[in-house]
Every structure is written in structure tokens, then in C-alpha cells.
Coordinates of C-alpha atoms in Angstrom, one line a residue:
M1 CA -84.8 100.4 47.3
Q2 CA -86.7 103.0 49.3
T3 CA -85.6 105.4 52.0
A4 CA -87.7 105.7 55.2
A5 CA -87.7 108.9 57.2
D6 CA -88.0 107.0 60.5
A7 CA -89.1 103.7 62.1
G8 CA -92.8 104.5 61.6
D9 CA -92.3 105.3 57.9
A10 CA -90.3 102.0 57.5
A11 CA -93.2 100.0 58.9
T12 CA -95.6 101.7 56.4
L13 CA -93.2 101.0 53.4
L14 CA -92.7 97.4 54.4
A15 CA -96.4 96.7 54.8
A16 CA -96.9 97.9 51.2
V17 CA -94.4 95.3 49.7
P18 CA -96.1 92.3 48.2
A19 CA -96.3 89.4 50.6
G20 CA -94.3 86.9 48.5
R21 CA -91.1 89.0 48.4
R22 CA -88.0 89.1 50.6
V23 CA -87.5 92.5 52.4
A24 CA -84.5 94.1 54.0
L25 CA -83.9 96.9 56.4
V26 CA -80.5 98.7 56.3
D27 CA -79.5 101.6 58.6
P28 CA -78.6 104.6 56.3
R29 CA -75.4 105.1 58.2
F30 CA -74.1 101.5 57.5
V31 CA -70.4 101.2 56.8
G32 CA -69.0 97.9 55.6
H33 CA -68.2 95.6 52.8
V34 CA -70.7 94.7 50.1
H35 CA -70.1 91.0 50.7
A36 CA -71.0 91.5 54.4
L37 CA -74.4 92.7 53.2
R38 CA -74.6 89.8 50.8
L39 CA -74.0 87.3 53.6
G40 CA -76.6 89.0 55.8
L41 CA -79.3 89.9 53.2
T42 CA -79.2 87.4 50.3
D43 CA -78.7 83.9 51.6
P44 CA -81.8 81.9 50.8
R45 CA -81.4 79.3 53.4
F46 CA -82.6 81.4 56.3
A47 CA -86.0 82.9 57.0
A48 CA -84.4 85.8 58.8
A49 CA -80.8 87.0 59.0
T50 CA -78.9 90.0 60.3
V51 CA -75.5 91.7 60.3
P52 CA -74.8 94.9 62.3
G53 CA -77.0 97.6 60.8
A54 CA -79.0 95.4 58.5
L55 CA -81.8 92.8 58.7
T56 CA -83.6 90.6 56.1
A57 CA -86.8 88.5 56.2
Q58 CA -88.1 85.9 53.8
P59 CA -91.8 85.8 53.1
E60 CA -92.4 83.3 55.9
A61 CA -90.9 85.7 58.5
R62 CA -92.5 88.9 57.1
G63 CA -95.4 88.8 59.6
A64 CA -93.0 88.5 62.5
L65 CA -90.8 91.3 61.1
L66 CA -93.8 93.8 60.9
R67 CA -94.9 92.9 64.4
A68 CA -91.4 93.4 65.8
L69 CA -91.0 96.7 63.9
R70 CA -94.3 98.0 65.2
R71 CA -93.3 97.1 68.8
T72 CA -90.0 98.8 68.3
T73 CA -91.7 101.9 66.9
A74 CA -94.0 102.0 69.9
A75 CA -91.1 101.6 72.3
V76 CA -88.8 104.3 70.8
G77 CA -91.4 106.5 69.0
A78 CA -92.1 106.6 65.3
G79 CA -89.8 109.6 64.8
A80 CA -87.2 108.8 67.3
P81 CA -83.5 108.4 66.4
V82 CA -82.5 105.0 65.1
V83 CA -79.8 104.6 67.7
A84 CA -80.9 103.5 71.2
P85 CA -79.4 104.6 74.5
D86 CA -75.9 103.3 75.3
T87 CA -77.3 101.1 78.1
D88 CA -78.3 98.5 75.5
P89 CA -76.4 95.3 75.9
A90 CA -74.6 95.1 72.5
P91 CA -73.7 97.9 70.1
E92 CA -75.0 96.0 67.1
D93 CA -78.4 95.8 68.8
R94 CA -78.7 99.6 69.2
T95 CA -79.9 100.3 65.7
V96 CA -83.5 99.7 64.5
P97 CA -82.4 96.5 62.5
G98 CA -80.6 95.3 65.6
R99 CA -83.5 95.9 67.9
I100 CA -85.9 94.1 65.5
A101 CA -83.6 91.1 65.3
V102 CA -83.6 90.8 69.0
A103 CA -87.4 91.2 69.0
L104 CA -87.8 88.5 66.4
E105 CA -85.7 86.1 68.4
A106 CA -87.8 86.9 71.5
E107 CA -90.9 86.0 69.6
G108 CA -89.4 82.6 68.5
T109 CA -88.2 83.4 65.0
A110 CA -84.7 82.2 64.4
V111 CA -82.4 84.9 63.1
K112 CA -79.1 83.9 61.4
R113 CA -76.1 85.9 62.3
P114 CA -73.4 84.9 59.7
E115 CA -69.8 85.0 60.7
L116 CA -68.1 87.8 58.9
G117 CA -64.4 87.0 59.6
S118 CA -62.3 90.0 58.4
L119 CA -65.3 91.7 56.7
T120 CA -66.5 95.0 58.2
A121 CA -70.2 95.8 59.0
T122 CA -71.0 98.5 61.5
V123 CA -73.1 101.6 62.1
P124 CA -70.8 104.4 63.4
T125 CA -72.4 107.0 65.7
D126 CA -69.9 109.9 65.2
A127 CA -67.3 111.1 62.7
G128 CA -64.4 109.4 64.5
A129 CA -66.1 106.0 64.5
R130 CA -67.0 106.4 60.8
A131 CA -63.4 107.2 59.9
T132 CA -62.2 104.1 61.8
A133 CA -64.9 101.9 60.1
E134 CA -64.1 103.2 56.6
S135 CA -60.4 102.6 57.2
A136 CA -61.1 99.0 58.3
R137 CA -63.3 98.5 55.3
D138 CA -60.7 99.9 52.9
G139 CA -58.0 97.8 54.4
V140 CA -59.6 94.5 53.4
D141 CA -60.1 93.4 49.8
D142 CA -63.8 92.5 49.7
E143 CA -63.4 90.4 46.5
A144 CA -60.4 88.4 47.9
V145 CA -62.4 87.6 51.0
R146 CA -65.3 86.5 48.9
L147 CA -63.0 84.2 46.8
R148 CA -61.4 82.6 49.9
S149 CA -64.8 82.1 51.5
A150 CA -66.0 80.2 48.4
V151 CA -63.6 77.3 49.2
K152 CA -65.0 74.7 51.6
A153 CA -63.6 74.9 55.1
H154 CA -62.5 71.2 55.4
D155 CA -61.6 69.4 52.2
G156 CA -59.1 66.8 51.1
F157 CA -55.5 67.3 50.3
F158 CA -55.8 67.0 46.5
T159 CA -58.8 69.2 46.3
T160 CA -57.3 71.9 48.6
F161 CA -53.9 72.1 46.9
A162 CA -54.5 70.9 43.3
I163 CA -58.1 72.1 42.5
S164 CA -59.3 74.9 44.7
P165 CA -56.4 77.4 43.9
Y166 CA -57.9 77.9 40.4
S167 CA -61.4 76.5 40.5
R168 CA -62.5 79.4 42.6
Y169 CA -61.7 81.7 39.7
I170 CA -63.7 79.5 37.4
A171 CA -66.6 79.9 39.9
R172 CA -66.2 83.7 39.8
W173 CA -66.2 83.5 35.9
C174 CA -69.4 81.5 36.0
A175 CA -71.0 84.0 38.4
R176 CA -70.2 87.0 36.3
R177 CA -71.8 85.3 33.3
G178 CA -75.0 84.4 35.1
L179 CA -74.4 80.6 35.3
T180 CA -76.0 78.8 38.2
P181 CA -74.5 76.1 40.4
N182 CA -77.1 73.6 39.1
Q183 CA -75.9 74.3 35.5
V184 CA -72.3 73.6 36.5
T185 CA -73.3 70.5 38.4
T186 CA -75.1 69.2 35.2
A187 CA -72.0 70.0 33.1
S188 CA -69.9 68.0 35.6
L189 CA -72.3 65.0 35.2
I190 CA -72.3 65.3 31.4
T191 CA -68.5 65.4 31.3
A192 CA -68.2 62.3 33.5
L193 CA -70.7 60.5 31.3
I194 CA -68.6 61.4 28.3
A195 CA -65.5 60.1 30.2
A196 CA -67.3 56.8 30.9
G197 CA -68.1 56.6 27.2
A198 CA -64.5 57.2 26.3
A199 CA -63.4 54.4 28.8
A200 CA -66.0 52.1 27.2
T201 CA -64.1 52.2 23.9
G202 CA -61.5 49.9 25.3
T203 CA -58.6 51.7 23.5
R204 CA -55.6 53.4 25.0
G205 CA -56.6 56.7 23.5
G206 CA -60.0 56.3 25.0
Y207 CA -58.6 55.6 28.4
V208 CA -56.3 58.6 28.3
A209 CA -59.2 60.8 27.2
A210 CA -61.4 59.3 30.0
G211 CA -58.8 60.1 32.7
I212 CA -58.5 63.7 31.5
L213 CA -62.3 64.1 31.3
L214 CA -62.8 62.6 34.7
L215 CA -60.4 65.2 36.2
V216 CA -62.3 68.0 34.3
S217 CA -65.5 66.6 35.7
F218 CA -64.1 66.8 39.2
V219 CA -62.9 70.4 38.7
L220 CA -66.5 71.3 37.7
D221 CA -67.8 69.3 40.7
C222 CA -65.7 71.5 43.0
T223 CA -66.7 74.6 41.1
D224 CA -70.4 74.2 41.6
G225 CA -70.1 74.3 45.4
Q226 CA -67.7 77.2 45.2
L227 CA -70.1 79.1 42.9
A228 CA -72.9 78.5 45.3
R229 CA -70.9 79.9 48.2
Y230 CA -69.4 82.8 46.1
S231 CA -72.8 83.9 44.9
L232 CA -74.9 82.6 47.7
Q233 CA -77.1 80.6 45.3
Y234 CA -78.1 77.8 47.6
S235 CA -81.1 75.7 46.8
T236 CA -82.8 72.4 47.8
M237 CA -82.5 71.1 44.2
G238 CA -78.9 72.1 44.1
A239 CA -78.1 70.2 47.3
W240 CA -79.8 67.1 45.9
L241 CA -78.2 67.3 42.5
D242 CA -74.8 67.8 43.9
A243 CA -75.1 64.8 46.2
T244 CA -76.7 62.3 43.8
F245 CA -74.7 63.2 40.7
D246 CA -71.5 62.4 42.5
R247 CA -72.6 58.8 42.9
A248 CA -74.1 58.6 39.4
K249 CA -70.8 59.9 37.9
E250 CA -68.6 57.4 39.8
Y251 CA -70.7 54.4 39.2
A252 CA -71.2 55.3 35.5
Y253 CA -67.5 55.5 35.2
Y254 CA -67.1 52.1 36.8
A255 CA -69.5 50.7 34.2
G256 CA -67.6 52.4 31.4
L257 CA -64.3 50.9 32.5
A258 CA -66.0 47.4 32.7
I259 CA -67.4 47.7 29.2
G260 CA -64.0 48.8 27.9
A261 CA -62.3 46.0 29.6
V262 CA -64.7 43.4 28.0
R263 CA -64.0 44.9 24.6
G264 CA -60.3 44.3 25.3
G265 CA -60.9 40.7 26.3
D266 CA -60.9 41.1 30.1
D267 CA -64.2 40.7 32.0
V268 CA -63.9 42.8 35.2
W269 CA -67.6 43.3 35.9
V270 CA -67.3 41.5 39.2
L271 CA -64.5 43.9 40.2
A272 CA -66.6 46.9 39.1
L273 CA -69.6 45.8 41.1
G274 CA -67.3 44.9 44.1
A275 CA -65.9 48.4 44.1
M276 CA -69.3 49.9 44.0
V277 CA -70.5 47.7 46.8
L278 CA -67.5 48.5 49.0
Q279 CA -67.8 52.2 48.4
A280 CA -71.6 52.2 49.2
C281 CA -71.0 50.3 52.4
R282 CA -68.2 52.7 53.4
H283 CA -70.6 55.6 53.0
V284 CA -73.4 54.0 55.0
V285 CA -70.9 53.4 57.9
D286 CA -70.2 57.2 57.8
F287 CA -73.9 58.1 57.6
S288 CA -75.0 55.7 60.3
F289 CA -72.3 56.7 62.8
N290 CA -72.9 60.4 62.3
E291 CA -76.7 60.1 62.6
A292 CA -76.3 58.0 65.7
N293 CA -74.0 60.5 67.5
H294 CA -74.5 64.0 66.2
D295 CA -77.2 64.8 68.8
A296 CA -76.1 62.4 71.5
V297 CA -76.2 63.6 75.1
A298 CA -72.9 63.6 77.1
N299 CA -71.1 62.8 73.8
T300 CA -67.5 62.4 75.2
S301 CA -64.8 59.9 74.4
P302 CA -61.0 59.5 75.1
T303 CA -60.7 58.4 71.5
A304 CA -62.4 61.6 70.3
A305 CA -60.1 63.7 72.5
L306 CA -57.1 62.0 71.0
S307 CA -58.4 62.7 67.5
D308 CA -58.9 66.4 68.4
K309 CA -55.4 66.5 69.7
L310 CA -54.0 65.0 66.5
D311 CA -55.9 67.6 64.5
S312 CA -53.9 70.3 66.3
V313 CA -50.7 69.0 64.6
G314 CA -50.7 70.3 61.0
W315 CA -49.3 67.3 59.1
T316 CA -51.5 64.8 60.8
V317 CA -54.6 66.5 59.6
W318 CA -53.7 66.1 55.9
A319 CA -52.4 62.6 56.5
R320 CA -55.7 61.5 58.1
R321 CA -57.7 63.1 55.4
M322 CA -55.7 61.3 52.7
I323 CA -55.9 57.9 54.4
V324 CA -59.7 57.8 54.1
L325 CA -59.4 58.2 50.3
P326 CA -61.9 61.0 49.9
I327 CA -63.5 61.8 46.5
G328 CA -60.6 64.0 45.3
E329 CA -57.9 61.5 46.0
R330 CA -60.0 58.7 44.8
W331 CA -60.9 60.3 41.5
A332 CA -57.3 61.4 40.9
M333 CA -56.1 57.9 41.4
I334 CA -58.8 56.5 39.1
A335 CA -58.0 59.1 36.4
V336 CA -54.2 58.5 36.5
L337 CA -54.5 54.7 36.6
T338 CA -57.1 54.7 33.8
A339 CA -54.7 56.7 31.5
L340 CA -51.6 54.7 32.3
T341 CA -52.7 51.1 33.1
T342 CA -55.7 48.8 32.6
P343 CA -59.3 48.7 34.1
R344 CA -58.3 45.6 36.1
I345 CA -55.5 47.5 37.8
V346 CA -57.8 50.5 38.4
F347 CA -60.3 48.2 40.2
Y348 CA -57.7 46.4 42.2
A349 CA -56.3 49.7 43.4
L350 CA -59.8 50.9 44.3
L351 CA -60.7 47.7 46.2
I352 CA -57.4 47.8 48.1
G353 CA -57.4 51.5 48.8
C354 CA -61.1 51.6 49.9
S355 CA -60.7 48.5 52.0
L356 CA -57.8 50.0 53.9
A357 CA -59.7 53.3 54.3
A358 CA -62.8 51.4 55.5
C359 CA -60.8 49.5 58.1
Y360 CA -59.2 52.7 59.4
T361 CA -62.4 54.7 59.7
T362 CA -64.5 51.9 61.1
A363 CA -61.9 50.9 63.7
G364 CA -61.8 54.5 64.9
R365 CA -65.5 54.7 65.1
L366 CA -65.7 51.4 67.0
L367 CA -63.2 52.7 69.5
R368 CA -65.1 55.9 69.9
S369 CA -68.4 54.1 70.4
L370 CA -67.0 51.6 73.0
T371 CA -65.3 54.4 75.0
R372 CA -68.0 57.0 74.7
R373 CA -70.4 57.8 77.4
A374 CA -73.5 59.0 75.6
S375 CA -77.3 58.7 75.7
R376 CA -78.7 58.5 72.2
T377 CA -81.9 60.3 71.4
D378 CA -85.2 59.0 69.9
R379 CA -84.4 61.0 66.8
A380 CA -81.1 59.1 66.3
A381 CA -82.8 55.8 66.8
Q382 CA -85.4 56.7 64.2
A383 CA -82.7 57.8 61.8
L384 CA -81.0 54.4 62.2
A385 CA -84.3 52.6 61.7
D386 CA -84.9 54.5 58.5
L387 CA -81.3 53.8 57.3
A388 CA -81.9 50.1 58.0
D389 CA -84.5 50.1 55.2
S390 CA -86.6 47.3 56.7
G391 CA -89.4 46.1 54.5
P392 CA -92.7 44.4 55.4
L393 CA -91.1 41.0 56.1
A394 CA -88.7 42.3 58.7
Q395 CA -91.3 44.7 60.1
G396 CA -93.7 41.8 60.5
V397 CA -91.1 39.8 62.4
A398 CA -90.3 42.8 64.6
A399 CA -94.0 43.4 65.3
V400 CA -94.5 39.9 66.8
A401 CA -91.0 39.2 68.2
P402 CA -90.0 40.3 71.7
G403 CA -87.3 42.9 71.7
L404 CA -83.9 41.3 72.3
R405 CA -82.1 42.9 75.2
G406 CA -78.3 43.5 75.5
A407 CA -75.9 46.3 74.7
F408 CA -74.6 44.7 71.5
T409 CA -77.5 42.4 70.6
A410 CA -78.9 44.3 67.6
P411 CA -75.6 44.5 65.7
A412 CA -74.7 41.0 66.7
V413 CA -78.0 39.6 65.3
A414 CA -77.7 41.7 62.2
L415 CA -74.1 40.5 61.6
L416 CA -75.2 36.9 62.1
G417 CA -78.0 37.3 59.6
T418 CA -75.6 38.9 57.1
L419 CA -73.0 36.1 57.5
V420 CA -75.7 33.4 57.1
M421 CA -77.0 35.0 53.9
I422 CA -73.6 35.7 52.3
G423 CA -72.3 32.3 53.4
G424 CA -75.2 30.5 51.9
A425 CA -74.9 32.4 48.6
L426 CA -71.2 31.8 48.5
F427 CA -70.8 28.2 49.7
L428 CA -74.1 26.4 49.1
P429 CA -74.6 24.8 45.6
Y430 CA -75.8 27.5 43.2
G431 CA -79.5 27.4 42.7
S432 CA -80.1 25.3 45.9
W433 CA -83.2 25.8 47.9
L434 CA -80.9 25.9 50.9
T435 CA -79.9 29.4 49.8
V436 CA -83.6 30.3 50.0
A437 CA -83.6 28.8 53.5
A438 CA -80.6 31.0 54.4
A439 CA -82.6 34.0 53.1
A440 CA -85.5 33.0 55.4
V441 CA -83.1 33.0 58.3
Y442 CA -81.8 36.4 57.1
V443 CA -85.3 37.8 57.1
L444 CA -86.0 36.5 60.6
L445 CA -82.8 37.9 62.1
S446 CA -83.2 41.2 60.3
G447 CA -86.6 41.6 62.0
L448 CA -85.2 40.6 65.4
A449 CA -82.3 43.2 65.0
V450 CA -84.8 46.1 64.7
A451 CA -87.4 44.9 67.1
R452 CA -86.2 47.4 69.7
P453 CA -85.1 51.0 69.3
L454 CA -81.5 51.2 68.0
K455 CA -80.0 53.1 70.9
G456 CA -77.1 50.8 71.8
A457 CA -73.4 51.8 71.6
L458 CA -72.8 49.9 68.4
D459 CA -76.3 49.9 66.9
W460 CA -75.1 52.2 64.1
L461 CA -73.5 49.1 62.6
V462 CA -76.9 47.6 61.8
P463 CA -77.6 49.5 58.6
P464 CA -74.1 48.8 57.2
F465 CA -74.5 45.1 57.9
F466 CA -77.8 45.1 56.1
R467 CA -76.3 46.9 53.1
A468 CA -73.5 44.3 52.9
G469 CA -75.9 41.5 53.3
E470 CA -78.1 42.7 50.3
Y471 CA -75.4 44.0 48.0
V472 CA -72.9 41.1 48.4
T473 CA -75.6 38.5 48.1
I474 CA -76.7 40.0 44.7
L475 CA -73.0 40.1 43.6
V476 CA -72.2 36.6 44.6
L477 CA -75.3 35.0 43.1
A478 CA -74.9 36.8 39.9
A479 CA -71.2 35.9 39.7
R480 CA -71.8 32.3 40.4
S481 CA -74.6 31.9 37.9
D482 CA -73.9 30.7 34.3
A483 CA -76.2 33.4 33.0
P484 CA -74.6 35.7 30.4
H485 CA -74.5 39.3 31.5
A486 CA -75.9 38.5 34.9
V487 CA -73.2 40.6 36.7
P488 CA -73.9 43.7 34.6
A489 CA -77.6 43.2 35.4
A490 CA -76.7 42.9 39.1
F491 CA -74.7 46.1 38.7
G492 CA -77.8 47.9 37.5
L493 CA -79.9 46.4 40.4
V494 CA -77.4 47.5 43.1
S495 CA -77.1 50.9 41.5
A496 CA -80.9 51.4 41.7
V497 CA -81.1 50.2 45.3
A498 CA -78.0 52.2 46.3
Y499 CA -79.7 55.3 44.9
H500 CA -82.7 54.7 47.2
H501 CA -80.3 54.3 50.2
Y502 CA -78.4 57.5 49.4
D503 CA -81.7 59.4 48.8
T504 CA -82.8 58.3 52.3
V505 CA -79.6 59.7 53.8
Y506 CA -80.0 63.1 52.0
R507 CA -83.7 63.4 53.2
I508 CA -82.7 62.7 56.8
R509 CA -79.9 65.3 56.5
G510 CA -82.4 67.8 55.1
G511 CA -84.6 67.3 58.1
T512 CA -87.6 65.9 56.1
G513 CA -87.3 62.3 57.3
A514 CA -87.0 59.1 55.3
P515 CA -88.9 58.2 52.1
P516 CA -92.6 57.3 52.7
Q517 CA -93.3 53.8 54.0
W518 CA -95.4 52.9 50.9
L519 CA -92.2 53.3 48.9
V520 CA -90.2 51.0 51.2
R521 CA -93.0 48.4 51.1
T522 CA -93.3 48.6 47.3
I523 CA -89.7 47.9 46.7
G524 CA -89.6 45.2 49.4
G525 CA -87.0 46.5 51.9
H526 CA -83.5 45.1 52.0
E527 CA -84.6 41.7 53.3
G528 CA -87.4 41.3 50.8
R529 CA -85.2 42.1 47.8
T530 CA -82.4 39.8 49.1
A531 CA -84.9 36.9 49.6
L532 CA -86.4 37.6 46.1
V533 CA -83.0 37.4 44.4
A534 CA -82.3 34.1 46.2
V535 CA -85.6 32.7 45.1
L536 CA -85.0 33.8 41.5
A537 CA -81.6 32.1 41.5
A538 CA -83.3 28.8 42.7
V539 CA -86.3 29.0 40.3
L540 CA -84.7 30.3 37.1
T541 CA -82.4 27.4 36.2
H542 CA -82.5 28.6 32.6
A543 CA -79.4 30.8 32.4
A544 CA -80.9 33.7 30.4
G545 CA -83.9 33.8 32.7
F546 CA -81.9 34.9 35.8
T547 CA -80.4 37.8 33.8
T548 CA -83.8 38.9 32.5
A549 CA -85.2 38.7 36.1
L550 CA -82.4 40.8 37.5
T551 CA -82.8 43.4 34.8
A552 CA -86.5 43.6 35.2
L553 CA -86.1 44.0 39.0
A554 CA -83.5 46.7 38.5
V555 CA -85.8 48.6 36.1
A556 CA -88.8 48.3 38.4
V557 CA -86.9 49.5 41.5
A558 CA -85.3 52.4 39.5
L559 CA -88.6 53.6 38.1
V560 CA -90.4 53.6 41.4
V561 CA -87.5 55.2 43.4
L562 CA -86.6 57.8 40.8
V563 CA -90.1 59.0 40.1
E564 CA -90.9 59.4 43.8
S565 CA -87.5 60.9 44.5
I566 CA -87.6 63.5 41.7
R567 CA -91.2 64.4 42.7
F568 CA -90.2 64.9 46.3
W569 CA -87.1 67.0 45.6
V570 CA -88.6 69.2 42.9
S571 CA -91.6 70.1 45.2
S572 CA -89.9 69.8 48.6
S573 CA -89.5 72.6 51.0
A574 CA -86.5 70.8 52.6
P575 CA -83.7 73.1 53.5
A576 CA -80.6 73.1 51.3
V577 CA -77.5 71.5 52.9
H578 CA -74.2 73.0 51.9
D579 CA -70.8 73.1 53.6
E580 CA -69.8 76.5 54.6
G581 CA -66.6 78.1 53.3
E582 CA -63.6 78.9 55.4
L583 CA -63.8 82.2 57.3
A584 CA -61.5 84.7 55.6

């Protein structure tokens, strides 16, 4: 830290700092909480940020900062007082850092102004103002605010009341010992994998241990985000790890339960895969709806207004959050039922609970879409097209087919294709070439569904229909085959494909767009993989051959997707995506 005599001296000192470093300007008369300065000066997600009396710039904004500082110096004089005349529009903009922040924004550089809540940050201009500011600062416990702010603003009932009251203190303990959120995320994954291993023993002691370890894993899962918010250690890698590890933990645990059940003489692999398919389809409904509507123009709906009104009544907020069975409630249910009952009962509860939650959320979104007056953007249409995951076969059909017109044509065609595919897999004789014919119809209808931009009121349903078509077809064909271990192999294949679909979502959320087209073409797109599995079921009449083929396909997809995904996220400049904490 260096002290500048005036604005001109500050410009000279800043110019001497190596270009790759973050720099900050703080008015020497600043009065406020240390955590207010942390929020304004240390958050890595923003190129430039400011609180009253302080400003920071990352390396990419350093040039703009120096230009703004030199313009400010020229305007007020190198040795002029750091406070500007009282005619300035806002008190926080009368200091040199405040003036520079305004100049940066005028030049086109975004400057983050974090909400401080009850925290104090100000630059008093006389003794009375300083005394008032110091009194306000001393009247608020900086550390208590920091702890409260570490907790996510909107979370589930179980997480809010059963985990967060103490997990925030675990986060502080981790921060004081130099642990990073990524390390805690990894510890959560390892704990969940050990839990899955305990469940795979198939013993009552193993199930009890698995339930306890799963809850411990969830506590750590909450702690990593709270540690990130507490210490402002946000990162692109952390956002990716937190998002993908949640899915890996849950699906690994399903597999562990299925293995344990088989050891106890009860084969529940079909239920395990069904639970995974249902959960993945629920998530893609959420993702598609949000991507279709988050930047829509004139985005109004009577249903949304009713939802906002219900949210103003305290108990309805928690009831609605619990109905959707979020991860906290879901993992708590899984852990308790694992310890006290059998894997079959766990999966029955999951299937019933997630089905009811899916019906509730999907019905609400359908009502919103049908009653909403909105114009969807090109960006939203592109996001839906990326989520559809159309491969070369569907893209080829779309390229030569005329776009089908009609408000609900795309989802209707996608639904028809999905019903034809699933119906063929379910009701036609297993191994029949008629199932391959159904797959050909599915390919054709998949291409027709995406031949026009997905801007219709219900076009967000297209990706969920495709997910159901692919996943359920794999499940049904594996379950109907006589091949030993076909369903576990199908579980592996759906896991690999689901990872690709979740990875697509996280890239879109990070603003970097979908995975490259070469990757989508290489792994065939949803319609290509579905057709391939149908062909394999018809060709490989030898029982073991179908299992081998599913396993090989799962390994191939996993290798291609994981290698490209890890390369992307490790080297990516995508912004980190974290939920903010509640304002204290």
C-alpha cells in the first residue's frame, strides 16, 4: 500500500504498478467496515468495482482507470483537494475514486457497485460527519454481517433452518485456515462417493453410514458456497465444480444403492435409472424455461403476478419451496430413508416425490407461458436450440425441410416424435426393425421441430421432450433386453450424456455459448444416439453383445465430453456464476 499526495501523484504511482496486477484507490479519509472494502475491492468477478470512497480495477480495466484518473486530474488539478464542489449530483461521486468510477462508466467500462446493506462506507468532510460515520460503523458488527451475507439469499427450507445456522461457522473456520471453496467442494464429492460405497455394501450398517455421510456431504456442499461468499473467493473453476459435482454425487449414490440392493437380492437398477432420468428431465425443464424467458420483452403474466402475490405471504414461500423437492429436502429424504428402509423404498419415494414436483412446476410454467405476453429474443432462441442438442441427422432434416408454422407446432412435433420413439421401444417386439423405423421417424420429426427459430410460447418444451425421448428409450430398451447388466450399462450411458447436457447449460449460463459443434456432431446429437441404440438392440441379438455395445458407447461419449469439458473450463475466461448472499 502506498500513499499519494494528490491525484497527480496517484496517477504516477498507479502507472508504475505491473500491468498484471489489480489496483485500488482508497480516499485516506474513508470511514467504514472492513467487509465493505472487501466487497468493493476484492471480488474477482468484476473488472471494476466501487464503494463510496474506494475503487478497484482488474488488469483488463487498468488502462481505462489510468485514462479516467488523468482526465480527473486535468479537470480538478493535480494538487487540488480530493473532494469536489457540492454541486456534484451524488455525495459518493465527490471523491477522486467516485469521480473516476463515473468517468469509467462514461467511457463504457462497467463498474460494479455492490449492495452494502447495513455496512458503512463513506468519506466524511468534517468532524461532525466523521463522528456520525464512526458511530454508525461501531454500531454494526462487521463479522456478524459477513456471516449472514455468506448464506444464499433464497434457499430451501431444510437448508435454511437445518444446515445454514451452523455451516456458516464451518465456512469461517475454513477461511481462517486458508482452505478454498474448491477444496471443500472436492471434500464434499469424496464424502458422497464414500457414502455411495457404504450403500453398495448392502448391509444395514452400510446403509446407516451412507445416510449419515450423505448428510455430511450436503453440509460441505452448502459450506463451499458460503465460504466463497464469506471470503469472496469466486472462480470459474469453482462454479463449474460446484455445479457438476452435485450431479455426480447424486447419481453415484443412486448407483451405490442399486449395487447394494442387488447384493441383498433385489435388483432395482431400473428404478435407479428411472430416478436419474426423471431428475435430469426436471432440470432441463427448469433450464429451458428460464433461458426462454429471462430476457423476454414485455414479460408479463397474470400467473406470474399471482405467484409474486403468494410470495408476499410468509408460509406460502416455504411451502412452495418444499413442494419442488430441492436438493436439500431431496437429499435429507434419501439419507433418512436409506438408513431406515430399503433401496427400493428410497427409489419409490424419489420417483413419486420428483414426479409430483415436476407436475407442479411444469403446470405453473405452462400457465405462465400461455398467459404471458412476451416477445422472445434471438439469444433465447439460440439457447433453446443449443439445449435441444440436435446432431447432424436432425440438422440435415432441418436444413432441407420447410419451417413448420404455428404457435405450438415445434413442441407438438417434438412431443409426437418422442411418443413414437418411446412407444416403439416399449410396445414393439424387442429387437424388431420396426423400432429402428420408429427411430427414423423420431429423427425426421426432431429435425422438423427445430427447422424454425424456437420463439413460440411453448417452444421451451422442445429440449425436455428430446431429453425424455433419448433417456427413456435407452432405459426401456435396456430393461427389455435379456442381456445381463444391460441396465447398469445404460445407467452409465445416460450419465455420460446427461453430463454433456448439464455442461451445455452451465456454459450458456456463463455467457460462453454451447459446446462446439464438432463435439455435438462427434457424439451424434440426441437423435443420432437414440437411433444408434435402437439399431444396436436390433442387430445385437446375442445378449452379452448389447451390454458390451452400451458400455463401449458410454465410455466413448464420456471420454470425448469430459476431455473437451475439462479443457474448456480449466482454460476458460467464462465468468463465475454464484448466487449472492442475503443483504444483512
